[in-house]
Amino acid sequence: MAKTGTVYLTGAGPGDPGLMTLRALEVLKQADLVLYDGLANPLLLRYTNGVCERTARTRIDSRAIVPQEEVNQRLVDEAKLGKCVVRLKGGDPFIFGRGSEEAVALEAAGIPYEVVPGITAATAAAEYAGFSYTHRSHTSAVAFVTGHEDPTKDESRLDYAALAAFPGTLVFYMGLGRLSQICSQLMDNGKAGTTPAAIVCRASLPTQRVVQSTLAGLPEAASDAGLKPPSLIVVGECVNLRQADSWFERRALHGLKIGITSADHQISQTMNEVVVQSGQPVPMPLLEIHPVSTAEAERVRKQLGDLKRFDWLVFTSSNGVNEFFRHLHEAGLDSRALGHMKIATVGPSTADSLKHFGLLSDVVPQTYRAEALVEELSQQVNGQAVLWARANRGRDTLAEGLQSAGATEVTSLVVYRNQDVLQLAEAVTSQLKSGELDWICLSSPAAAKRLAALLEAASIQQATAGIKLAAISPLTAEAIVQSGLTVGVTATEHTWTGILDAISQYQRDQQQ
């Protein structure tokens, strides 16, 4: 019999992936199975290698509803199989989240469990919208109230007379569908219709919306705005503390959907940068990175056994660095085998990858492209041998340039392969066709050409879809134009951060 596993009732936070706790991150990394609800941000699933299943209790689009009793039983059954199970719940698992019901079921079945608290939605709703529930000049109390009670109850357990008289801020969870009744009952019980009120929709996400009004006018304002759940209703003087836009809504990428075309295993850092700037990253890899074949790996190891004849080692990508050292270690060697060589890298991100292996680059050109690297090395490689760790395909500018500069030998060592993605994910194609995607970031000429081919195959026109393209360099921008597409911006600094900076500047210029 397998040892009984543990279930972690885990708060995912209100939506912004950066608001998940360190403990939640730890248990996600350990999970064999993640059962996540409809309010947990799917971006958090990047942090687990476990099987992930959506178990929402409310309908979103055409996706299935999973009854709470079925979720409870599933937690018990999977733990009995010895699995580490994470029940990932939006906000906090116990604040209007039915986590306590799941805990009771686990307790009754004798299953070990742990509750991992999360930041509840109400906290983010106020602070990301730009006001504070408590303020020494306005109010010293706040009440969290459910706006959606159990429909099987004979009568409401909410005392609207007490709520109307409450000397502080009222925050209603899950109340958008009953907004008119909530506002009416508060006013019927003595709450002034002129009391400031607001709805915060999709708090802490790039799609966050805030509607302000009075208690009497809020239902009509919400209807006019076309708001949809998840939303929170806020009633109290604190609403007047909000400025025109909050700190979160003023960020340059706020509300923008940005396609990130890096390979899957490289995408996390750029996605995080987009999230921090209040944007919504959309993973859409155009190229896949693969190891070389067994026969090619043998040839690599043979070359690595003859490193002493090379004076320079050149890297033109982080993938090249990582795969080179993987081959080096598999050959029974380490960085000491490179002690006699100088190392050049095409840019700072490649140089940073080198640092992970305890080495510093001797040469990094100020402009991050092969031509600049050739120029930097042209006075240093005369009469010397160069080993270039690279992909199976790409421009031969570097080899040709170094040979012209007098290198006695330039050996291309193919340490990894990149292959075209055959088609875009269905969800990405849908967003492109509906015009939801604002930007696509392209980091190489190959990616630009591949995007053009995929758009053509899917019958998507750039102009019709309203897509703007951001290029990492003039070379990539040139490839975009040659592919029949239009360039929106070109990064000044030829890095992924540079691409996002260029988009941010474009957005600021458009707002002026």
Short mmCIF file of C-alpha atoms in Angstrom, two decimals:
data_model
loop_
_atom_site.label_atom_id
_atom_site.label_comp_id
_atom_site.label_asym_id
_atom_site.label_seq_id
_atom_site.Cartn_x
_atom_site.Cartn_y
_atom_site.Cartn_z
CA MET A 1 0.00 0.00 0.00
CA ALA A 2 1.23 3.49 -0.84
CA LYS A 3 1.87 5.81 2.08
CA THR A 4 -0.98 8.31 2.43
CA GLY A 5 -0.14 11.61 0.78
CA THR A 6 -0.75 15.13 2.05
CA VAL A 7 -3.27 17.66 0.78
CA TYR A 8 -2.42 21.37 0.81
CA LEU A 9 -5.41 23.71 0.84
CA THR A 10 -3.57 26.61 -0.75
CA GLY A 11 -4.49 30.23 -1.35
CA ALA A 12 -3.46 31.42 -4.82
CA GLY A 13 -3.97 35.08 -3.99
CA PRO A 14 -6.31 37.49 -5.78
CA GLY A 15 -4.93 37.18 -9.31
CA ASP A 16 -1.56 38.90 -9.65
CA PRO A 17 0.93 35.98 -9.66
CA GLY A 18 3.37 38.03 -7.58
CA LEU A 19 0.97 37.93 -4.64
CA MET A 20 1.25 34.18 -4.09
CA THR A 21 3.09 33.33 -0.87
CA LEU A 22 6.47 31.62 -0.66
CA ARG A 23 4.85 28.64 1.09
CA ALA A 24 2.35 28.29 -1.75
CA LEU A 25 5.24 28.27 -4.21
CA GLU A 26 6.99 25.55 -2.20
CA VAL A 27 4.01 23.21 -2.19
CA LEU A 28 3.31 23.81 -5.88
CA LYS A 29 6.84 22.67 -6.68
CA GLN A 30 6.25 19.46 -4.68
CA ALA A 31 2.82 18.66 -6.10
CA ASP A 32 1.95 15.50 -7.99
CA LEU A 33 -1.56 16.83 -8.66
CA VAL A 34 -2.92 20.40 -8.66
CA LEU A 35 -6.69 20.87 -8.55
CA TYR A 36 -7.18 24.58 -9.22
CA ASP A 37 -10.41 26.52 -9.11
CA GLY A 38 -11.74 29.03 -11.64
CA LEU A 39 -10.33 32.06 -9.78
CA ALA A 40 -6.73 30.84 -9.54
CA ASN A 41 -4.51 32.50 -12.14
CA PRO A 42 -3.34 29.79 -14.60
CA LEU A 43 0.06 31.53 -14.79
CA LEU A 44 0.79 30.03 -11.37
CA LEU A 45 0.77 26.56 -12.91
CA ARG A 46 4.18 27.36 -14.42
CA TYR A 47 5.67 26.58 -11.04
CA THR A 48 4.61 22.94 -10.88
CA ASN A 49 5.50 19.76 -12.72
CA GLY A 50 2.40 18.02 -11.38
CA VAL A 51 -0.73 17.17 -13.33
CA CYS A 52 -3.06 20.20 -13.33
CA GLU A 53 -6.86 20.02 -13.53
CA ARG A 54 -9.42 22.80 -13.38
CA THR A 55 -12.23 22.17 -10.88
CA ALA A 56 -14.37 25.31 -10.97
CA ARG A 57 -17.75 25.44 -9.20
CA THR A 58 -19.14 28.19 -11.44
CA ARG A 59 -19.50 28.13 -15.19
CA ILE A 60 -17.01 30.05 -17.34
CA ASP A 61 -17.75 29.89 -21.07
CA SER A 62 -18.55 26.25 -21.89
CA ARG A 63 -16.22 24.65 -19.38
CA ALA A 64 -17.63 22.09 -16.97
CA ILE A 65 -18.70 22.68 -13.39
CA VAL A 66 -17.27 20.32 -10.77
CA PRO A 67 -19.55 19.92 -7.69
CA GLN A 68 -17.97 20.61 -4.30
CA GLU A 69 -18.72 17.08 -3.06
CA GLU A 70 -16.82 15.66 -6.03
CA VAL A 71 -13.83 17.90 -5.27
CA ASN A 72 -13.85 16.75 -1.63
CA GLN A 73 -13.87 13.08 -2.60
CA ARG A 74 -11.17 13.58 -5.21
CA LEU A 75 -8.85 15.11 -2.62
CA VAL A 76 -9.35 12.10 -0.37
CA ASP A 77 -8.95 9.52 -3.13
CA GLU A 78 -5.78 11.03 -4.60
CA ALA A 79 -4.14 11.38 -1.19
CA LYS A 80 -4.89 7.73 -0.45
CA LEU A 81 -2.84 6.88 -3.55
CA GLY A 82 0.15 8.52 -1.88
CA LYS A 83 0.10 11.72 -3.91
CA CYS A 84 1.05 15.22 -2.86
CA VAL A 85 -2.11 17.14 -3.76
CA VAL A 86 -2.44 20.92 -3.95
CA ARG A 87 -5.93 22.37 -3.92
CA LEU A 88 -5.20 25.80 -5.40
CA LYS A 89 -7.94 28.31 -4.59
CA GLY A 90 -8.29 31.95 -5.61
CA GLY A 91 -7.67 34.38 -2.76
CA ASP A 92 -7.59 32.71 0.65
CA PRO A 93 -8.91 29.14 1.01
CA PHE A 94 -11.08 29.89 4.04
CA ILE A 95 -12.46 33.39 3.36
CA PHE A 96 -15.65 32.63 1.42
CA GLY A 97 -13.68 29.90 -0.34
CA ARG A 98 -15.13 26.58 0.96
CA GLY A 99 -11.70 25.51 2.13
CA SER A 100 -13.18 24.74 5.52
CA GLU A 101 -15.59 22.25 3.90
CA GLU A 102 -12.66 20.51 2.24
CA ALA A 103 -10.76 20.43 5.53
CA VAL A 104 -13.72 18.75 7.24
CA ALA A 105 -13.84 16.07 4.53
CA LEU A 106 -10.10 15.43 4.84
CA GLU A 107 -10.33 15.31 8.63
CA ALA A 108 -13.16 12.77 8.48
CA ALA A 109 -11.16 10.55 6.10
CA GLY A 110 -7.99 10.75 8.21
CA ILE A 111 -6.00 12.49 5.46
CA PRO A 112 -3.05 14.70 6.53
CA TYR A 113 -3.51 18.25 5.33
CA GLU A 114 -2.09 21.75 5.69
CA VAL A 115 -3.77 25.09 5.10
CA VAL A 116 -1.63 27.62 3.23
CA PRO A 117 -3.23 31.07 3.68
CA GLY A 118 -3.45 33.44 0.73
CA ILE A 119 -4.06 37.14 0.20
CA THR A 120 -7.80 37.52 -0.02
CA ALA A 121 -9.38 39.38 -2.94
CA ALA A 122 -10.71 42.22 -0.82
CA THR A 123 -7.23 43.29 0.23
CA ALA A 124 -6.05 43.54 -3.37
CA ALA A 125 -9.30 45.14 -4.57
CA ALA A 126 -8.79 48.21 -2.42
CA GLU A 127 -5.05 48.60 -2.65
CA TYR A 128 -4.81 47.96 -6.41
CA ALA A 129 -7.78 50.28 -6.98
CA GLY A 130 -6.18 53.06 -4.97
CA PHE A 131 -8.04 53.35 -1.68
CA SER A 132 -7.81 52.00 1.87
CA TYR A 133 -10.66 50.39 3.80
CA THR A 134 -9.37 51.84 7.05
CA HIS A 135 -8.02 55.35 7.48
CA ARG A 136 -7.66 57.28 10.71
CA SER A 137 -9.41 60.30 9.15
CA HIS A 138 -12.34 58.29 7.77
CA THR A 139 -13.00 54.88 9.30
CA SER A 140 -11.54 52.44 11.79
CA ALA A 141 -13.45 49.28 10.88
CA VAL A 142 -14.11 47.06 7.89
CA ALA A 143 -16.59 44.19 7.45
CA PHE A 144 -16.26 41.40 4.89
CA VAL A 145 -19.69 40.10 3.84
CA THR A 146 -20.80 37.41 1.43
CA GLY A 147 -23.12 38.68 -1.27
CA HIS A 148 -24.00 35.14 -2.35
CA GLU A 149 -25.37 32.94 0.42
CA ASP A 150 -26.13 29.24 0.26
CA PRO A 151 -29.33 28.99 -1.86
CA THR A 152 -30.56 26.08 0.29
CA LYS A 153 -30.96 28.35 3.34
CA ASP A 154 -34.54 29.11 4.36
CA GLU A 155 -33.68 32.75 4.99
CA SER A 156 -30.72 35.12 4.84
CA ARG A 157 -28.39 35.18 7.82
CA LEU A 158 -27.32 38.71 6.99
CA ASP A 159 -28.59 41.42 9.31
CA TYR A 160 -28.97 44.36 6.94
CA ALA A 161 -30.04 46.65 9.76
CA ALA A 162 -26.74 45.97 11.52
CA LEU A 163 -24.79 46.30 8.27
CA ALA A 164 -26.47 49.61 7.44
CA ALA A 165 -25.52 50.92 10.88
CA PHE A 166 -21.97 49.53 10.75
CA PRO A 167 -19.49 52.39 11.42
CA GLY A 168 -17.00 51.52 8.74
CA THR A 169 -16.42 50.06 5.28
CA LEU A 170 -18.58 47.24 3.92
CA VAL A 171 -17.04 44.82 1.40
CA PHE A 172 -19.34 42.32 -0.32
CA TYR A 173 -17.84 39.27 -2.01
CA MET A 174 -19.61 37.59 -4.94
CA GLY A 175 -22.42 40.13 -4.93
CA LEU A 176 -22.56 41.43 -8.49
CA GLY A 177 -25.55 39.28 -9.40
CA ARG A 178 -27.48 40.65 -6.39
CA LEU A 179 -26.17 44.21 -6.57
CA SER A 180 -29.60 45.87 -6.79
CA GLN A 181 -30.96 43.88 -3.83
CA ILE A 182 -27.88 44.58 -1.68
CA CYS A 183 -28.01 48.32 -2.34
CA SER A 184 -31.78 48.43 -1.81
CA GLN A 185 -31.68 46.52 1.48
CA LEU A 186 -28.92 48.73 2.85
CA MET A 187 -30.90 51.87 1.97
CA ASP A 188 -34.17 50.38 3.26
CA ASN A 189 -32.42 49.85 6.58
CA GLY A 190 -31.15 53.41 6.86
CA LYS A 191 -27.92 53.62 4.84
CA ALA A 192 -27.84 56.92 2.94
CA GLY A 193 -28.16 56.56 -0.81
CA THR A 194 -25.42 59.21 -1.17
CA THR A 195 -22.86 56.96 0.54
CA PRO A 196 -19.81 56.52 -1.76
CA ALA A 197 -19.70 53.07 -3.33
CA ALA A 198 -17.64 51.22 -5.91
CA ILE A 199 -17.21 47.91 -7.68
CA VAL A 200 -13.74 46.50 -8.30
CA CYS A 201 -13.78 43.89 -11.04
CA ARG A 202 -10.94 41.37 -11.57
CA ALA A 203 -8.83 42.94 -8.84
CA SER A 204 -5.03 42.96 -9.30
CA LEU A 205 -5.24 41.62 -12.87
CA PRO A 206 -4.37 43.60 -16.03
CA THR A 207 -8.10 43.60 -16.85
CA GLN A 208 -8.99 45.27 -13.54
CA ARG A 209 -11.86 47.76 -13.78
CA VAL A 210 -13.22 50.13 -11.15
CA VAL A 211 -16.63 51.81 -11.24
CA GLN A 212 -17.42 54.52 -8.69
CA SER A 213 -20.79 55.93 -7.79
CA THR A 214 -23.11 56.30 -4.82
CA LEU A 215 -24.99 53.49 -3.11
CA ALA A 216 -28.15 54.54 -4.96
CA GLY A 217 -26.47 54.94 -8.34
CA LEU A 218 -24.17 51.90 -8.27
CA PRO A 219 -26.53 49.35 -9.91
CA GLU A 220 -27.09 51.56 -12.96
CA ALA A 221 -23.38 52.45 -13.18
CA ALA A 222 -22.42 48.78 -13.07
CA SER A 223 -24.98 47.92 -15.74
CA ASP A 224 -23.76 50.72 -18.01
CA ALA A 225 -20.16 49.52 -17.60
CA GLY A 226 -21.06 45.91 -18.44
CA LEU A 227 -19.12 44.52 -15.49
CA LYS A 228 -18.75 40.77 -14.99
CA PRO A 229 -17.63 38.62 -12.04
CA PRO A 230 -15.41 38.22 -10.16
CA SER A 231 -16.14 41.55 -8.53
CA LEU A 232 -16.32 43.07 -5.06
CA ILE A 233 -18.74 45.74 -3.88
CA VAL A 234 -17.29 48.42 -1.59
CA VAL A 235 -19.51 50.80 0.39
CA GLY A 236 -18.03 53.58 2.50
CA GLU A 237 -16.24 56.91 2.63
CA CYS A 238 -12.94 55.21 1.73
CA VAL A 239 -14.05 55.10 -1.92
CA ASN A 240 -13.50 58.87 -2.12
CA LEU A 241 -9.78 58.32 -1.47
CA ARG A 242 -9.36 56.91 -4.98
CA GLN A 243 -7.64 59.11 -7.56
CA ALA A 244 -8.51 59.06 -11.28
CA ASP A 245 -6.22 56.06 -11.79
CA SER A 246 -4.46 53.97 -9.17
CA TRP A 247 -0.72 53.25 -9.08
CA PHE A 248 -1.48 49.88 -10.67
CA GLU A 249 -3.54 51.30 -13.53
CA ARG A 250 -0.88 53.93 -14.34
CA ARG A 251 1.76 51.37 -15.26
CA ALA A 252 2.74 51.53 -18.93
CA LEU A 253 1.69 48.01 -19.89
CA HIS A 254 -1.56 47.99 -17.91
CA GLY A 255 -4.28 46.02 -19.66
CA LEU A 256 -2.13 45.02 -22.63
CA LYS A 257 -2.00 41.44 -23.86
CA ILE A 258 1.55 40.77 -25.00
CA GLY A 259 2.63 37.68 -26.93
CA ILE A 260 5.98 36.27 -25.79
CA THR A 261 7.55 34.15 -28.51
CA SER A 262 10.46 32.65 -26.54
CA ALA A 263 10.77 28.89 -26.26
CA ASP A 264 8.76 27.48 -23.34
CA HIS A 265 11.71 26.93 -20.99
CA GLN A 266 12.97 30.53 -21.46
CA ILE A 267 9.75 32.42 -21.07
CA SER A 268 9.34 32.84 -17.30
CA GLN A 269 11.52 35.89 -16.70
CA THR A 270 9.96 37.90 -19.53
CA MET A 271 6.45 36.90 -18.43
CA ASN A 272 7.25 38.10 -14.92
CA GLU A 273 8.44 41.45 -16.28
CA VAL A 274 5.15 41.87 -18.14
CA VAL A 275 3.13 41.00 -15.02
CA VAL A 276 5.10 43.47 -12.88
CA GLN A 277 4.18 46.20 -15.37
CA SER A 278 0.46 45.28 -15.11
CA GLY A 279 0.37 43.59 -18.50
CA GLN A 280 -0.96 40.17 -19.42
CA PRO A 281 1.67 37.86 -20.94
CA VAL A 282 0.53 35.34 -23.54
CA PRO A 283 2.99 32.46 -24.12
CA MET A 284 3.26 31.77 -27.85
CA PRO A 285 6.59 30.05 -28.60
CA LEU A 286 7.46 30.05 -32.30
CA LEU A 287 10.59 27.92 -32.04
CA GLU A 288 11.30 24.81 -29.99
CA ILE A 289 14.67 23.99 -28.49
CA HIS A 290 15.75 20.33 -28.64
CA PRO A 291 18.92 18.39 -27.79
CA VAL A 292 21.05 17.18 -30.68
CA SER A 293 20.74 13.56 -31.83
CA THR A 294 22.79 10.77 -30.29
CA ALA A 295 25.15 10.73 -33.30
CA GLU A 296 25.58 14.52 -33.12
CA ALA A 297 26.22 14.31 -29.38
CA GLU A 298 29.04 11.86 -30.04
CA ARG A 299 30.63 14.31 -32.46
CA VAL A 300 30.31 17.09 -29.86
CA ARG A 301 32.06 15.00 -27.20
CA LYS A 302 34.83 14.17 -29.67
CA GLN A 303 35.43 17.89 -30.25
CA LEU A 304 35.38 18.53 -26.50
CA GLY A 305 38.21 16.04 -26.12
CA ASP A 306 40.35 18.30 -28.29
CA LEU A 307 39.74 21.69 -26.70
CA LYS A 308 43.42 22.49 -26.27
CA ARG A 309 43.81 23.44 -29.91
CA PHE A 310 41.30 26.32 -29.59
CA ASP A 311 42.19 29.81 -28.35
CA TRP A 312 38.65 31.25 -28.24
CA LEU A 313 35.21 29.95 -27.27
CA VAL A 314 32.28 31.97 -28.65
CA PHE A 315 28.62 31.85 -27.60
CA THR A 316 25.79 33.60 -29.44
CA SER A 317 22.87 32.48 -27.23
CA SER A 318 22.02 31.39 -23.71
CA ASN A 319 20.86 28.07 -25.14
CA GLY A 320 24.33 27.58 -26.59
CA VAL A 321 25.89 28.18 -23.18
CA ASN A 322 23.59 25.81 -21.32
CA GLU A 323 23.82 23.01 -23.85
CA PHE A 324 27.59 23.35 -24.24
CA PHE A 325 28.11 22.82 -20.52
CA ARG A 326 25.66 19.95 -20.45
CA HIS A 327 27.76 18.21 -23.11
CA LEU A 328 30.96 19.17 -21.28
CA HIS A 329 29.75 17.55 -18.05
CA GLU A 330 28.51 14.46 -19.86
CA ALA A 331 32.01 14.13 -21.31
CA GLY A 332 33.40 14.03 -17.76
CA LEU A 333 34.85 17.56 -17.95
CA ASP A 334 34.20 20.85 -16.21
CA SER A 335 35.19 24.52 -16.50
CA ARG A 336 38.85 23.70 -15.85
CA ALA A 337 39.03 22.32 -19.39
CA LEU A 338 38.51 25.90 -20.65
CA GLY A 339 41.26 27.50 -18.57
CA HIS A 340 43.51 28.24 -21.54
CA MET A 341 40.75 29.85 -23.64
CA LYS A 342 39.24 33.32 -23.87
CA ILE A 343 35.45 33.56 -24.09
CA ALA A 344 33.26 35.92 -26.09
CA THR A 345 29.48 36.29 -25.87
CA VAL A 346 27.11 38.17 -28.17
CA GLY A 347 25.28 40.05 -25.40
CA PRO A 348 24.70 40.49 -21.65
CA SER A 349 22.01 37.81 -21.32
CA THR A 350 24.36 35.25 -22.84
CA ALA A 351 27.15 36.50 -20.57
CA ASP A 352 24.83 36.13 -17.56
CA SER A 353 24.16 32.50 -18.50
CA LEU A 354 27.92 31.96 -18.50
CA LYS A 355 28.13 33.27 -14.93
CA HIS A 356 25.97 30.37 -13.74
CA PHE A 357 28.93 28.13 -14.57
CA GLY A 358 31.41 30.32 -12.69
CA LEU A 359 32.89 32.02 -15.76
CA LEU A 360 33.05 35.60 -17.02
CA SER A 361 33.04 36.68 -20.64
CA ASP A 362 36.19 38.41 -21.91
CA VAL A 363 34.34 40.16 -24.72
CA VAL A 364 30.75 41.47 -24.85
CA PRO A 365 30.03 43.95 -27.67
CA GLN A 366 27.97 47.06 -26.94
CA THR A 367 25.63 46.17 -29.79
CA TYR A 368 24.19 42.69 -29.36
CA ARG A 369 24.54 41.16 -32.81
CA ALA A 370 26.99 38.97 -34.71
CA GLU A 371 28.44 41.83 -36.76
CA ALA A 372 29.37 43.76 -33.60
CA LEU A 373 30.97 40.65 -32.10
CA VAL A 374 33.05 40.18 -35.25
CA GLU A 375 34.19 43.79 -35.01
CA GLU A 376 35.19 43.36 -31.34
CA LEU A 377 37.17 40.20 -32.09
CA SER A 378 38.71 41.22 -35.41
CA GLN A 379 41.90 42.54 -33.81
CA GLN A 380 42.23 39.59 -31.40
CA VAL A 381 41.69 36.39 -33.38
CA ASN A 382 44.34 36.83 -36.04
CA GLY A 383 46.33 33.61 -36.16
CA GLN A 384 44.12 31.94 -33.54
CA ALA A 385 41.55 29.11 -33.54
CA VAL A 386 37.93 29.73 -32.60
CA LEU A 387 35.27 27.28 -31.39
CA TRP A 388 31.68 28.52 -31.83
CA ALA A 389 28.95 26.74 -29.80
CA ARG A 390 25.74 27.23 -31.76
CA ALA A 391 22.38 25.91 -32.97
CA ASN A 392 21.87 23.71 -36.01
CA ARG A 393 20.77 26.69 -38.08
CA GLY A 394 21.30 30.42 -38.23
CA ARG A 395 23.37 33.02 -40.02
CA ASP A 396 27.02 32.27 -40.80
CA THR A 397 28.01 35.92 -40.39
CA LEU A 398 30.21 35.16 -37.39
CA ALA A 399 32.23 32.38 -38.99
CA GLU A 400 32.73 34.28 -42.22
CA GLY A 401 33.70 37.48 -40.41
CA LEU A 402 36.25 35.82 -38.10
CA GLN A 403 37.85 33.96 -40.98
CA SER A 404 38.18 37.24 -42.85
CA ALA A 405 39.80 38.72 -39.72
CA GLY A 406 42.56 36.13 -39.92
CA ALA A 407 41.41 33.34 -37.60
CA THR A 408 43.28 30.16 -38.54
CA GLU A 409 40.19 28.08 -37.84
CA VAL A 410 36.52 28.69 -36.99
CA THR A 411 34.82 25.45 -35.97
CA SER A 412 31.05 25.40 -35.60
CA LEU A 413 30.01 23.10 -32.77
CA VAL A 414 26.26 22.36 -32.97
CA VAL A 415 25.23 21.79 -29.35
CA TYR A 416 21.44 22.11 -29.73
CA ARG A 417 18.74 22.20 -32.37
CA ASN A 418 15.92 24.66 -32.89
CA GLN A 419 12.81 23.68 -34.79
CA ASP A 420 9.78 25.59 -35.99
CA VAL A 421 6.52 25.34 -34.07
CA LEU A 422 4.10 23.81 -36.56
CA GLN A 423 1.03 25.75 -35.44
CA LEU A 424 -0.07 28.27 -32.85
CA ALA A 425 -2.02 27.08 -29.83
CA GLU A 426 -5.78 27.21 -30.33
CA ALA A 427 -6.22 29.76 -27.52
CA VAL A 428 -3.60 32.07 -29.06
CA THR A 429 -5.15 31.77 -32.54
CA SER A 430 -8.54 32.67 -31.07
CA GLN A 431 -7.13 35.79 -29.40
CA LEU A 432 -5.40 36.84 -32.60
CA LYS A 433 -8.54 36.44 -34.70
CA SER A 434 -10.68 38.32 -32.20
CA GLY A 435 -8.20 41.20 -31.98
CA GLU A 436 -7.51 40.65 -28.27
CA LEU A 437 -3.72 40.49 -28.56
CA ASP A 438 -2.11 43.94 -28.50
CA TRP A 439 1.58 43.16 -29.10
CA ILE A 440 3.80 40.29 -30.20
CA CYS A 441 7.49 40.43 -29.25
CA LEU A 442 10.01 38.97 -31.70
CA SER A 443 13.61 38.26 -30.73
CA SER A 444 15.15 36.96 -33.96
CA PRO A 445 14.76 37.04 -37.74
CA ALA A 446 13.83 33.35 -37.61
CA ALA A 447 10.96 34.11 -35.20
CA ALA A 448 9.74 36.92 -37.48
CA LYS A 449 9.64 34.64 -40.51
CA ARG A 450 7.94 31.89 -38.55
CA LEU A 451 5.25 34.26 -37.24
CA ALA A 452 4.49 35.46 -40.76
CA ALA A 453 4.09 31.86 -41.95
CA LEU A 454 1.82 30.93 -39.03
CA LEU A 455 -0.37 34.01 -39.48
CA GLU A 456 -0.75 33.21 -43.16
CA ALA A 457 -1.61 29.57 -42.41
CA ALA A 458 -4.29 30.70 -39.94
CA SER A 459 -5.65 33.34 -42.38
CA ILE A 460 -4.90 36.14 -39.92
CA GLN A 461 -4.13 39.62 -41.28
CA GLN A 462 -1.97 41.82 -39.06
CA ALA A 463 -3.91 45.00 -39.82
CA THR A 464 -7.33 43.40 -39.32
CA ALA A 465 -6.29 41.81 -36.03
CA GLY A 466 -4.76 45.06 -34.81
CA ILE A 467 -1.49 43.38 -33.82
CA LYS A 468 1.59 45.52 -33.24
CA LEU A 469 5.00 43.87 -33.52
CA ALA A 470 8.02 44.68 -31.34
CA ALA A 471 11.49 43.77 -32.66
CA ILE A 472 14.52 43.13 -30.49
CA SER A 473 16.94 44.62 -33.04
CA PRO A 474 17.13 46.34 -36.44
CA LEU A 475 18.03 42.97 -37.98
CA THR A 476 14.81 41.43 -36.64
CA ALA A 477 12.86 44.51 -37.73
CA GLU A 478 14.25 44.08 -41.24
CA ALA A 479 13.13 40.44 -41.26
CA ILE A 480 9.63 41.51 -40.13
CA VAL A 481 9.34 43.91 -43.06
CA GLN A 482 10.75 41.34 -45.51
CA SER A 483 8.07 38.93 -44.28
CA GLY A 484 5.34 41.37 -45.29
CA LEU A 485 4.52 42.59 -41.79
CA THR A 486 4.75 46.01 -40.13
CA VAL A 487 7.07 46.92 -37.27
CA GLY A 488 5.53 48.77 -34.31
CA VAL A 489 8.70 49.43 -32.31
CA THR A 490 12.35 48.36 -32.31
CA ALA A 491 14.22 47.99 -29.03
CA THR A 492 17.13 50.34 -28.37
CA GLU A 493 18.68 47.80 -26.02
CA HIS A 494 18.64 44.47 -27.84
CA THR A 495 17.26 42.36 -25.01
CA TRP A 496 13.81 41.17 -23.93
CA THR A 497 13.77 43.93 -21.31
CA GLY A 498 14.62 46.35 -24.11
CA ILE A 499 11.61 45.15 -26.10
CA LEU A 500 9.27 45.80 -23.17
CA ASP A 501 10.86 49.21 -22.57
CA ALA A 502 10.19 50.11 -26.22
CA ILE A 503 6.54 49.06 -25.90
CA SER A 504 6.20 51.08 -22.67
CA GLN A 505 7.60 54.20 -24.35
CA TYR A 506 5.25 53.73 -27.30
CA GLN A 507 2.26 53.49 -24.96
CA ARG A 508 3.34 56.61 -23.05
CA ASP A 509 3.74 58.52 -26.32
CA GLN A 510 0.24 57.44 -27.43
CA GLN A 511 -1.29 58.70 -24.20
CA GLN A 512 0.20 62.19 -24.51
#
